[in-house]
mmCIF file of C-alpha atoms in Angstrom:
data_model
loop_
_atom_site.group_PDB
_atom_site.id
_atom_site.type_symbol
_atom_site.label_atom_id
_atom_site.label_comp_id
_atom_site.label_asym_id
_atom_site.label_seq_id
_atom_site.Cartn_x
_atom_site.Cartn_y
_atom_site.Cartn_z
ATOM 1 C CA MET U 1 73.596 21.737 -239.583
ATOM 2 C CA LYS U 2 70.917 22.915 -241.991
ATOM 3 C CA GLN U 3 68.924 20.435 -244.017
ATOM 4 C CA GLN U 4 69.838 20.730 -247.666
ATOM 5 C CA ILE U 5 67.474 20.729 -250.644
ATOM 6 C CA LEU U 6 69.570 20.574 -253.792
ATOM 7 C CA ILE U 7 67.949 21.326 -257.153
ATOM 8 C CA LEU U 8 69.782 20.396 -260.345
ATOM 9 C CA GLY U 9 68.741 22.791 -263.111
ATOM 10 C CA ALA U 10 67.476 26.367 -263.370
ATOM 11 C CA GLY U 11 64.888 25.866 -266.092
ATOM 12 C CA PHE U 12 61.156 26.275 -265.605
ATOM 13 C CA ALA U 13 60.828 23.269 -263.310
ATOM 14 C CA GLY U 14 63.983 23.976 -261.327
ATOM 15 C CA MET U 15 63.270 27.670 -260.783
ATOM 16 C CA TRP U 16 59.687 27.065 -259.636
ATOM 17 C CA ALA U 17 60.772 24.166 -257.414
ATOM 18 C CA ALA U 18 63.187 26.485 -255.615
ATOM 19 C CA LEU U 19 60.583 29.208 -255.101
ATOM 20 C CA SER U 20 57.925 26.765 -253.967
ATOM 21 C CA ALA U 21 60.221 25.063 -251.467
ATOM 22 C CA ALA U 22 61.349 28.460 -250.128
ATOM 23 C CA ARG U 23 57.720 29.544 -249.802
ATOM 24 C CA LEU U 24 56.718 26.556 -247.673
ATOM 25 C CA ALA U 25 59.834 26.763 -245.494
ATOM 26 C CA ASP U 26 59.072 30.455 -244.933
ATOM 27 C CA LEU U 27 55.437 29.755 -244.043
ATOM 28 C CA HIS U 28 56.584 27.349 -241.334
ATOM 29 C CA GLY U 29 59.462 29.499 -240.107
ATOM 30 C CA ARG U 30 61.959 26.793 -240.982
ATOM 31 C CA HIS U 31 65.221 28.666 -241.273
ATOM 32 C CA ASP U 32 67.075 25.377 -240.841
ATOM 33 C CA ILE U 33 66.258 24.376 -244.439
ATOM 34 C CA GLU U 34 68.635 25.587 -247.134
ATOM 35 C CA ILE U 35 67.612 25.531 -250.795
ATOM 36 C CA THR U 36 70.326 25.529 -253.450
ATOM 37 C CA VAL U 37 70.027 25.577 -257.235
ATOM 38 C CA LEU U 38 72.983 24.119 -259.132
ATOM 39 C CA ALA U 39 73.093 25.177 -262.800
ATOM 40 C CA PRO U 40 75.552 26.529 -265.392
ATOM 41 C CA GLN U 41 74.164 30.081 -265.269
ATOM 42 C CA PRO U 42 71.765 32.041 -262.990
ATOM 43 C CA GLU U 43 69.132 32.698 -265.620
ATOM 44 C CA LEU U 44 65.917 31.208 -266.909
ATOM 45 C CA ARG U 45 66.342 30.600 -270.610
ATOM 46 C CA ILE U 46 62.986 30.981 -272.328
ATOM 47 C CA ARG U 47 63.302 27.878 -274.467
ATOM 48 C CA PRO U 48 59.783 28.051 -275.975
ATOM 49 C CA ARG U 49 60.902 31.211 -277.827
ATOM 50 C CA PHE U 50 64.079 29.825 -279.362
ATOM 51 C CA TYR U 51 62.382 29.389 -282.757
ATOM 52 C CA GLU U 52 62.081 33.191 -282.957
ATOM 53 C CA SER U 53 64.777 35.634 -284.086
ATOM 54 C CA GLU U 54 66.994 37.618 -281.682
ATOM 55 C CA VAL U 55 67.287 34.568 -279.468
ATOM 56 C CA GLU U 56 69.987 36.145 -277.270
ATOM 57 C CA ASN U 57 67.245 38.251 -275.660
ATOM 58 C CA TYR U 58 65.290 35.284 -274.332
ATOM 59 C CA ALA U 59 66.847 34.832 -270.911
ATOM 60 C CA ALA U 60 65.676 36.224 -267.586
ATOM 61 C CA PRO U 61 68.123 36.829 -264.680
ATOM 62 C CA LEU U 62 67.428 34.832 -261.519
ATOM 63 C CA LEU U 63 69.862 36.177 -258.908
ATOM 64 C CA PRO U 64 67.617 39.105 -257.828
ATOM 65 C CA LEU U 65 64.668 36.719 -257.484
ATOM 66 C CA PHE U 66 66.687 34.153 -255.544
ATOM 67 C CA ALA U 67 68.131 36.860 -253.292
ATOM 68 C CA VAL U 68 64.727 38.079 -252.075
ATOM 69 C CA THR U 69 63.418 34.530 -251.559
ATOM 70 C CA GLY U 70 66.478 33.149 -249.784
ATOM 71 C CA VAL U 71 67.489 30.659 -252.487
ATOM 72 C CA LYS U 72 71.205 29.994 -252.962
ATOM 73 C CA PHE U 73 72.695 29.661 -256.436
ATOM 74 C CA LEU U 74 75.689 27.459 -257.190
ATOM 75 C CA ALA U 75 77.301 27.852 -260.620
ATOM 76 C CA GLY U 76 78.398 24.550 -262.078
ATOM 77 C CA VAL U 77 77.620 21.515 -264.207
ATOM 78 C CA ALA U 78 76.560 18.332 -262.446
ATOM 79 C CA SER U 79 78.461 15.258 -263.611
ATOM 80 C CA GLU U 80 77.921 12.486 -261.062
ATOM 81 C CA ILE U 81 75.117 11.688 -258.640
ATOM 82 C CA ASP U 82 75.784 9.342 -255.729
ATOM 83 C CA SER U 83 72.344 8.581 -254.333
ATOM 84 C CA ALA U 84 73.795 6.193 -251.746
ATOM 85 C CA SER U 85 75.956 8.844 -250.061
ATOM 86 C CA GLN U 86 73.539 11.644 -251.041
ATOM 87 C CA GLN U 87 75.981 13.905 -252.810
ATOM 88 C CA VAL U 88 76.469 15.365 -256.270
ATOM 89 C CA TRP U 89 79.787 15.964 -257.982
ATOM 90 C CA TYR U 90 79.954 18.969 -260.277
ATOM 91 C CA HIS U 91 82.437 21.057 -262.246
ATOM 92 C CA ASN U 92 82.547 24.605 -260.911
ATOM 93 C CA GLU U 93 83.329 27.778 -262.866
ATOM 94 C CA GLN U 94 87.048 26.991 -262.644
ATOM 95 C CA ASP U 95 86.318 23.495 -264.026
ATOM 96 C CA GLN U 96 87.293 21.956 -260.703
ATOM 97 C CA LEU U 97 85.435 18.832 -259.622
ATOM 98 C CA THR U 98 83.603 19.562 -256.375
ATOM 99 C CA ALA U 99 81.059 17.716 -254.254
ATOM 100 C CA VAL U 100 77.914 19.035 -252.593
ATOM 101 C CA ARG U 101 75.720 17.039 -250.216
ATOM 102 C CA TYR U 102 71.958 16.945 -249.972
ATOM 103 C CA ASP U 103 69.174 15.684 -247.757
ATOM 104 C CA ARG U 104 66.698 15.859 -250.642
ATOM 105 C CA LEU U 105 67.576 16.057 -254.332
ATOM 106 C CA ILE U 106 65.325 17.442 -257.069
ATOM 107 C CA MET U 107 66.212 16.363 -260.581
ATOM 108 C CA ALA U 108 65.233 19.236 -262.908
ATOM 109 C CA THR U 109 67.891 18.766 -265.581
ATOM 110 C CA GLY U 110 65.571 18.992 -268.576
ATOM 111 C CA SER U 111 65.845 17.372 -271.983
ATOM 112 C CA HIS U 112 67.880 17.584 -275.168
ATOM 113 C CA ILE U 113 67.873 16.582 -278.838
ATOM 114 C CA THR U 114 70.034 13.490 -279.392
ATOM 115 C CA HIS U 115 71.242 14.132 -282.991
ATOM 116 C CA ALA U 116 70.990 10.382 -283.590
ATOM 117 C CA LEU U 117 70.387 10.661 -287.351
ATOM 118 C CA PRO U 118 73.494 10.026 -289.493
ATOM 119 C CA GLY U 119 75.160 13.359 -290.238
ATOM 120 C CA ALA U 120 72.973 15.345 -287.864
ATOM 121 C CA GLN U 121 75.775 16.210 -285.456
ATOM 122 C CA GLN U 122 77.908 17.683 -288.245
ATOM 123 C CA TYR U 123 75.363 19.221 -290.592
ATOM 124 C CA ALA U 124 72.002 19.840 -288.882
ATOM 125 C CA PHE U 125 70.841 22.875 -286.928
ATOM 126 C CA ASP U 126 68.399 22.968 -284.024
ATOM 127 C CA VAL U 127 66.657 25.346 -281.624
ATOM 128 C CA ASP U 128 67.138 23.095 -278.596
ATOM 129 C CA LYS U 129 69.547 25.358 -276.710
ATOM 130 C CA MET U 130 70.183 29.089 -276.816
ATOM 131 C CA GLU U 131 73.647 28.542 -278.285
ATOM 132 C CA SER U 132 72.398 26.267 -281.075
ATOM 133 C CA ALA U 133 69.470 28.575 -281.855
ATOM 134 C CA ALA U 134 71.925 31.490 -282.093
ATOM 135 C CA ARG U 135 74.082 29.420 -284.450
ATOM 136 C CA LEU U 136 71.041 28.850 -286.671
ATOM 137 C CA GLU U 137 70.252 32.562 -286.610
ATOM 138 C CA ARG U 138 73.780 33.461 -287.717
ATOM 139 C CA HIS U 139 73.586 30.871 -290.471
ATOM 140 C CA LEU U 140 70.272 32.199 -291.772
ATOM 141 C CA ALA U 141 71.617 35.752 -291.861
ATOM 142 C CA ALA U 142 74.647 34.570 -293.837
ATOM 143 C CA LEU U 143 72.443 32.982 -296.526
ATOM 144 C CA ALA U 144 72.125 36.422 -298.119
ATOM 145 C CA GLU U 145 75.840 36.277 -298.934
ATOM 146 C CA GLN U 146 75.496 32.982 -300.810
ATOM 147 C CA PRO U 147 74.763 32.843 -304.553
ATOM 148 C CA GLU U 148 71.197 32.117 -305.604
ATOM 149 C CA SER U 149 70.446 28.383 -305.596
ATOM 150 C CA ALA U 150 67.705 25.935 -304.699
ATOM 151 C CA ALA U 151 69.764 24.722 -301.734
ATOM 152 C CA ARG U 152 70.226 28.253 -300.371
ATOM 153 C CA ASN U 153 66.510 28.992 -300.649
ATOM 154 C CA THR U 154 65.330 25.701 -299.092
ATOM 155 C CA VAL U 155 64.892 25.005 -295.388
ATOM 156 C CA ILE U 156 64.054 21.452 -294.303
ATOM 157 C CA VAL U 157 62.520 20.875 -290.882
ATOM 158 C CA CYS U 158 62.922 17.314 -289.603
ATOM 159 C CA GLY U 159 59.852 16.448 -287.556
ATOM 160 C CA GLY U 160 56.300 17.777 -287.511
ATOM 161 C CA GLY U 161 55.705 17.961 -283.780
ATOM 162 C CA PHE U 162 55.114 21.136 -281.751
ATOM 163 C CA THR U 163 58.584 22.617 -282.248
ATOM 164 C CA GLY U 164 58.795 21.517 -285.865
ATOM 165 C CA ILE U 165 55.505 23.237 -286.708
ATOM 166 C CA GLU U 166 56.491 26.480 -284.996
ATOM 167 C CA VAL U 167 59.918 26.529 -286.669
ATOM 168 C CA ALA U 168 58.484 25.758 -290.107
ATOM 169 C CA THR U 169 55.659 28.297 -290.028
ATOM 170 C CA GLU U 170 57.958 31.026 -288.712
ATOM 171 C CA MET U 171 60.549 30.373 -291.414
ATOM 172 C CA PRO U 172 58.891 31.894 -294.540
ATOM 173 C CA ALA U 173 58.806 35.391 -293.028
ATOM 174 C CA ARG U 174 62.349 35.048 -291.659
ATOM 175 C CA LEU U 175 63.690 33.917 -295.026
ATOM 176 C CA ARG U 176 61.953 36.695 -296.954
ATOM 177 C CA ALA U 177 63.393 39.274 -294.558
ATOM 178 C CA ILE U 178 66.875 37.919 -295.338
ATOM 179 C CA LEU U 179 66.628 36.901 -298.997
ATOM 180 C CA GLY U 180 63.993 39.336 -300.253
ATOM 181 C CA ASP U 181 60.416 38.885 -301.405
ATOM 182 C CA SER U 182 61.465 37.738 -304.867
ATOM 183 C CA ALA U 183 63.479 34.734 -303.636
ATOM 184 C CA ALA U 184 61.985 31.341 -304.529
ATOM 185 C CA ILE U 185 62.005 30.077 -300.947
ATOM 186 C CA ARG U 186 60.858 26.625 -299.902
ATOM 187 C CA VAL U 187 60.117 25.360 -296.403
ATOM 188 C CA ILE U 188 59.638 21.604 -296.188
ATOM 189 C CA VAL U 189 58.568 19.567 -293.145
ATOM 190 C CA VAL U 190 59.650 15.915 -293.299
ATOM 191 C CA ASP U 191 57.588 13.708 -291.007
ATOM 192 C CA ARG U 192 56.770 10.029 -290.498
ATOM 193 C CA SER U 193 53.105 10.728 -289.902
ATOM 194 C CA PRO U 194 50.552 10.143 -292.698
ATOM 195 C CA VAL U 195 48.956 13.533 -291.924
ATOM 196 C CA ALA U 196 50.275 16.986 -291.011
ATOM 197 C CA GLY U 197 50.241 17.438 -287.244
ATOM 198 C CA GLY U 198 49.601 13.742 -286.691
ATOM 199 C CA ARG U 199 49.730 13.838 -282.887
ATOM 200 C CA TYR U 200 46.935 16.396 -282.662
ATOM 201 C CA SER U 201 43.141 16.291 -282.903
ATOM 202 C CA GLU U 202 41.476 16.392 -286.313
ATOM 203 C CA GLN U 203 40.222 19.898 -285.601
ATOM 204 C CA LEU U 204 43.712 21.125 -284.754
ATOM 205 C CA ARG U 205 45.258 19.292 -287.711
ATOM 206 C CA ASP U 206 42.868 21.073 -290.065
ATOM 207 C CA VAL U 207 44.080 24.446 -288.790
ATOM 208 C CA ILE U 208 47.737 23.414 -289.131
ATOM 209 C CA SER U 209 47.110 22.273 -292.712
ATOM 210 C CA GLN U 210 45.276 25.483 -293.594
ATOM 211 C CA ALA U 211 48.056 27.657 -292.190
ATOM 212 C CA SER U 212 50.721 25.582 -293.948
ATOM 213 C CA VAL U 213 49.003 25.943 -297.317
ATOM 214 C CA GLU U 214 48.569 29.702 -296.940
ATOM 215 C CA LEU U 215 52.188 30.148 -295.819
ATOM 216 C CA GLY U 216 53.554 27.875 -298.528
ATOM 217 C CA VAL U 217 54.961 25.317 -296.091
ATOM 218 C CA GLU U 218 55.227 21.888 -297.731
ATOM 219 C CA TRP U 219 54.767 18.604 -295.860
ATOM 220 C CA ARG U 220 56.559 15.423 -296.942
ATOM 221 C CA LEU U 221 54.554 12.773 -295.110
ATOM 222 C CA ASN U 222 55.132 9.047 -294.534
ATOM 223 C CA CYS U 223 58.820 9.816 -294.947
ATOM 224 C CA GLU U 224 61.824 8.640 -292.965
ATOM 225 C CA ILE U 225 65.232 10.258 -293.052
ATOM 226 C CA LYS U 226 68.263 8.211 -294.040
ATOM 227 C CA ALA U 227 70.993 10.804 -293.558
ATOM 228 C CA ILE U 228 71.874 14.486 -293.479
ATOM 229 C CA ASP U 229 74.913 15.837 -295.308
ATOM 230 C CA GLU U 230 76.421 19.176 -296.268
ATOM 231 C CA SER U 231 74.254 19.373 -299.403
ATOM 232 C CA GLY U 232 70.919 18.499 -297.826
ATOM 233 C CA LEU U 233 68.931 15.476 -296.755
ATOM 234 C CA THR U 234 68.413 11.954 -298.109
ATOM 235 C CA LEU U 235 65.189 10.054 -297.467
ATOM 236 C CA LYS U 236 65.087 6.293 -296.975
ATOM 237 C CA ASN U 237 63.397 5.970 -300.369
ATOM 238 C CA GLY U 238 66.607 7.304 -301.895
ATOM 239 C CA GLU U 239 65.375 10.803 -302.737
ATOM 240 C CA HIS U 240 67.788 13.640 -301.992
ATOM 241 C CA ILE U 241 66.514 17.142 -301.230
ATOM 242 C CA ALA U 242 69.047 19.912 -301.686
ATOM 243 C CA SER U 243 69.220 22.349 -298.770
ATOM 244 C CA SER U 244 71.777 24.492 -296.993
ATOM 245 C CA THR U 245 69.610 24.504 -293.863
ATOM 246 C CA VAL U 246 68.350 21.296 -292.246
ATOM 247 C CA ILE U 247 66.775 21.850 -288.833
ATOM 248 C CA LEU U 248 66.351 18.934 -286.439
ATOM 249 C CA THR U 249 63.366 18.905 -284.043
ATOM 250 C CA VAL U 250 63.060 15.155 -283.337
ATOM 251 C CA GLY U 251 64.834 12.753 -280.990
ATOM 252 C CA VAL U 252 64.162 14.519 -277.678
ATOM 253 C CA GLN U 253 65.364 12.622 -274.603
ATOM 254 C CA ALA U 254 65.515 13.379 -270.893
ATOM 255 C CA SER U 255 68.847 14.470 -269.453
ATOM 256 C CA PRO U 256 71.365 11.600 -269.330
ATOM 257 C CA LEU U 257 71.861 12.335 -265.623
ATOM 258 C CA THR U 258 68.630 10.413 -265.008
ATOM 259 C CA ARG U 259 70.535 7.212 -265.821
ATOM 260 C CA GLN U 260 72.482 7.666 -262.583
ATOM 261 C CA ILE U 261 69.318 7.371 -260.506
ATOM 262 C CA PRO U 262 68.181 3.791 -259.886
ATOM 263 C CA GLY U 263 64.594 3.543 -261.066
ATOM 264 C CA GLU U 264 62.234 2.825 -263.924
ATOM 265 C CA ARG U 265 62.304 5.113 -266.968
ATOM 266 C CA ASP U 266 59.988 5.644 -269.944
ATOM 267 C CA PRO U 267 61.267 5.409 -273.567
ATOM 268 C CA GLN U 268 62.348 9.077 -273.411
ATOM 269 C CA GLY U 269 64.419 8.457 -270.298
ATOM 270 C CA ARG U 270 62.016 10.126 -267.853
ATOM 271 C CA LEU U 271 62.002 8.746 -264.310
ATOM 272 C CA HIS U 272 58.763 7.221 -263.039
ATOM 273 C CA VAL U 273 57.521 9.197 -260.042
ATOM 274 C CA ASP U 274 54.712 8.793 -257.530
ATOM 275 C CA GLN U 275 51.957 11.330 -256.835
ATOM 276 C CA GLN U 276 54.344 13.398 -254.693
ATOM 277 C CA LEU U 277 56.887 13.386 -257.579
ATOM 278 C CA ARG U 278 59.338 11.246 -255.622
ATOM 279 C CA VAL U 279 61.255 8.837 -257.835
ATOM 280 C CA ILE U 280 59.728 5.417 -257.264
ATOM 281 C CA GLY U 281 62.089 3.330 -255.157
ATOM 282 C CA GLN U 282 64.011 6.353 -253.845
ATOM 283 C CA ASN U 283 63.587 8.048 -250.473
ATOM 284 C CA ALA U 284 65.544 11.246 -251.067
ATOM 285 C CA VAL U 285 65.312 11.855 -254.826
ATOM 286 C CA TYR U 286 62.486 13.650 -256.641
ATOM 287 C CA ALA U 287 62.094 14.393 -260.353
ATOM 288 C CA THR U 288 60.302 17.204 -262.148
ATOM 289 C CA GLY U 289 59.876 18.836 -265.537
ATOM 290 C CA ASP U 290 61.185 16.982 -268.579
ATOM 291 C CA VAL U 291 62.836 14.247 -266.502
ATOM 292 C CA ALA U 292 59.626 13.166 -264.721
ATOM 293 C CA PHE U 293 57.108 10.650 -266.050
ATOM 294 C CA ALA U 294 54.224 11.966 -263.972
ATOM 295 C CA ARG U 295 50.492 11.285 -264.044
ATOM 296 C CA THR U 296 48.508 14.517 -264.394
ATOM 297 C CA ASP U 297 45.022 13.186 -263.600
ATOM 298 C CA ASP U 298 42.949 10.036 -263.117
ATOM 299 C CA GLN U 299 42.187 9.695 -266.842
ATOM 300 C CA GLY U 300 45.537 8.159 -267.795
ATOM 301 C CA ASN U 301 47.205 11.371 -268.996
ATOM 302 C CA HIS U 302 50.853 12.122 -268.252
ATOM 303 C CA ALA U 303 52.785 15.377 -268.253
ATOM 304 C CA LEU U 304 54.377 16.335 -271.551
ATOM 305 C CA MET U 305 57.800 17.862 -272.136
ATOM 306 C CA THR U 306 56.416 21.408 -272.185
ATOM 307 C CA CYS U 307 56.936 24.479 -270.024
ATOM 308 C CA GLN U 308 53.196 24.357 -269.259
ATOM 309 C CA HIS U 309 53.741 21.125 -267.348
ATOM 310 C CA ALA U 310 57.241 21.971 -266.116
ATOM 311 C CA ILE U 311 56.017 25.085 -264.296
ATOM 312 C CA MET U 312 53.352 23.217 -262.330
ATOM 313 C CA LEU U 313 55.549 20.171 -261.763
ATOM 314 C CA GLY U 314 58.138 22.546 -260.295
ATOM 315 C CA ARG U 315 55.654 24.179 -257.950
ATOM 316 C CA PHE U 316 54.401 20.821 -256.666
ATOM 317 C CA VAL U 317 57.797 19.154 -256.294
ATOM 318 C CA GLY U 318 59.288 22.094 -254.385
ATOM 319 C CA HIS U 319 56.314 22.134 -252.022
ATOM 320 C CA ASN U 320 56.449 18.378 -251.482
ATOM 321 C CA VAL U 321 60.189 18.178 -250.843
ATOM 322 C CA ALA U 322 59.932 20.948 -248.252
ATOM 323 C CA ALA U 323 56.851 19.270 -246.752
ATOM 324 C CA ASP U 324 58.845 16.039 -246.479
ATOM 325 C CA LEU U 325 61.572 17.734 -244.432
ATOM 326 C CA ILE U 326 59.100 19.750 -242.341
ATOM 327 C CA GLY U 327 56.982 16.680 -241.629
ATOM 328 C CA ILE U 328 53.629 17.781 -243.026
ATOM 329 C CA GLU U 329 51.297 16.254 -245.609
ATOM 330 C CA PRO U 330 52.370 16.695 -249.236
ATOM 331 C CA LEU U 331 50.108 17.746 -252.111
ATOM 332 C CA PRO U 332 49.559 15.080 -254.771
ATOM 333 C CA TYR U 333 50.501 16.485 -258.174
ATOM 334 C CA ARG U 334 47.464 17.178 -260.338
ATOM 335 C CA GLN U 335 47.232 19.250 -263.521
ATOM 336 C CA VAL U 336 43.853 18.547 -265.037
ATOM 337 C CA ASN U 337 43.734 21.593 -267.324
ATOM 338 C CA TYR U 338 45.689 21.285 -270.545
ATOM 339 C CA VAL U 339 45.913 23.742 -273.434
ATOM 340 C CA THR U 340 47.745 23.793 -276.754
ATOM 341 C CA CYS U 341 48.835 27.101 -278.253
ATOM 342 C CA LEU U 342 50.768 26.771 -281.499
ATOM 343 C CA ASP U 343 52.419 29.736 -283.152
ATOM 344 C CA LEU U 344 51.798 29.553 -286.900
ATOM 345 C CA GLY U 345 54.038 32.391 -288.031
ATOM 346 C CA ALA U 346 52.576 35.175 -290.143
ATOM 347 C CA TRP U 347 49.281 33.256 -290.376
ATOM 348 C CA GLY U 348 48.633 33.727 -286.643
ATOM 349 C CA ALA U 349 48.279 31.002 -284.027
ATOM 350 C CA VAL U 350 45.840 28.357 -282.826
ATOM 351 C CA TYR U 351 44.675 27.840 -279.267
ATOM 352 C CA SER U 352 42.880 24.696 -278.088
ATOM 353 C CA GLU U 353 41.715 23.374 -274.724
ATOM 354 C CA GLY U 354 41.622 19.921 -273.181
ATOM 355 C CA TRP U 355 43.348 16.674 -274.050
ATOM 356 C CA ASP U 356 40.855 16.336 -276.911
ATOM 357 C CA GLN U 357 42.237 19.664 -278.229
ATOM 358 C CA MET U 358 39.076 21.537 -279.049
ATOM 359 C CA VAL U 359 40.054 24.637 -281.028
ATOM 360 C CA LYS U 360 38.878 27.872 -279.401
ATOM 361 C CA PHE U 361 40.815 30.641 -281.165
ATOM 362 C CA THR U 362 42.767 30.973 -284.411
ATOM 363 C CA LYS U 363 44.648 33.553 -286.473
ATOM 364 C CA GLU U 364 44.898 37.007 -284.805
ATOM 365 C CA GLU U 365 42.947 35.982 -281.685
ATOM 366 C CA GLY U 366 45.156 32.935 -281.245
ATOM 367 C CA LYS U 367 48.266 35.056 -281.799
ATOM 368 C CA LYS U 368 47.322 37.439 -279.001
ATOM 369 C CA ILE U 369 47.054 34.510 -276.604
ATOM 370 C CA LYS U 370 50.347 33.044 -277.810
ATOM 371 C CA VAL U 371 52.186 36.351 -277.349
ATOM 372 C CA SER U 372 50.696 36.722 -273.870
ATOM 373 C CA ILE U 373 51.901 33.243 -272.931
ATOM 374 C CA THR U 374 55.420 33.463 -274.334
ATOM 375 C CA ASN U 375 56.115 37.117 -273.518
ATOM 376 C CA GLU U 376 54.537 37.283 -270.060
ATOM 377 C CA LEU U 377 53.012 34.170 -268.502
ATOM 378 C CA ILE U 378 56.051 31.889 -268.598
ATOM 379 C CA TYR U 379 58.573 34.482 -267.399
ATOM 380 C CA PRO U 380 59.729 34.514 -263.749
ATOM 381 C CA PRO U 381 57.723 36.551 -261.247
ATOM 382 C CA GLN U 382 58.899 39.930 -260.020
ATOM 383 C CA ALA U 383 61.854 39.941 -257.633
ATOM 384 C CA GLU U 384 59.569 40.737 -254.689
ATOM 385 C CA ARG U 385 59.251 38.196 -251.896
ATOM 386 C CA GLU U 386 55.472 38.290 -251.472
ATOM 387 C CA VAL U 387 54.791 38.305 -255.221
ATOM 388 C CA ALA U 388 57.173 35.407 -255.862
ATOM 389 C CA PHE U 389 55.822 33.274 -253.024
ATOM 390 C CA ALA U 390 52.221 33.879 -254.065
ATOM 391 C CA ALA U 391 53.054 32.788 -257.615
ATOM 392 C CA ALA U 392 54.911 29.689 -256.358
ATOM 393 C CA ASP U 393 51.883 28.287 -254.532
ATOM 394 C CA PRO U 394 51.115 24.964 -256.279
ATOM 395 C CA LEU U 395 47.393 25.612 -255.810
ATOM 396 C CA ALA U 396 47.559 29.043 -257.453
ATOM 397 C CA PRO U 397 45.814 29.083 -260.859
ATOM 398 C CA PHE U 398 47.975 28.811 -263.956
ATOM 399 C CA VAL U 399 46.109 27.548 -267.052
#
């Protein structure tokens, strides 16, 4: 019987884990190792682009790539993990509950927005999933059919983190294209921080503030949200802001499936892993991408919930799981290089390097880098065996 590597999730981390594991098994001629990806659909959804328009185009097919690299795909939604008996129960395409066994399990089930704010589930939009981003896009297009009003013309973005900034700075151009240049549009970011872009370096914050001013994006700082309703948003200070479009970008948590794995978790639900990305306290379960709380270096930095980290986490975890079954030394996960590239809409973009976020490029130069990253770098490799395996090497350069 073949040894089974089961990967839950076909996002950045899951896809690269599959290719990396297949690469190492191929290098060692281990045809007795079978690699299976279990996910709802055989495509890589390019989540970092979901703040853009035409979101239905941001998915890349994976079956041709898996076919040439010997990776199996299993369509389904995982519902129960039994780490004691080493099997996963999932609902297949016919919604039948089915079990699949594993010798090694890779958790790559990603993250999601929790919609914990009162009224968020009923009245807020988000760009967390392709379906919800498409719902927002349809809603924005339909604004043109509504009568002129402050609520129609106002978009509120809840949260001033990475996604919130990209959504907010993209929105003025999108609204003008729908409502016309004469519309009195407002884009408001509501954030707890005392400064715009509070999690970033002072140098990066200055760029974010400059772009926001030039684009007309307003920041409501030191503000907490009480509730969202059909007419807008109410702050905890009692102020109500009228808006037909409230977009949620806060409250991100790791997949709830992580709760079924015994082990320590961080406040976002990510499983603590060792240097090989094995869940601490588990022999056969590894975690990667947004569900892994992983140390990137010896300076105390940990991987963020970004595709930049998910891609490399995937390459390392796939290699290490295959190495475990083959019986060779694993590669400790390390990702010392870190960059930040924020799209700032019609203003351009900003690119910084290092954990201290030293700004290197802005405006048009930054935009060129951003487009290169989101339109090329993060997409799957070509469906050619040698090309895919070369790209899946965890020691191959990325950023």
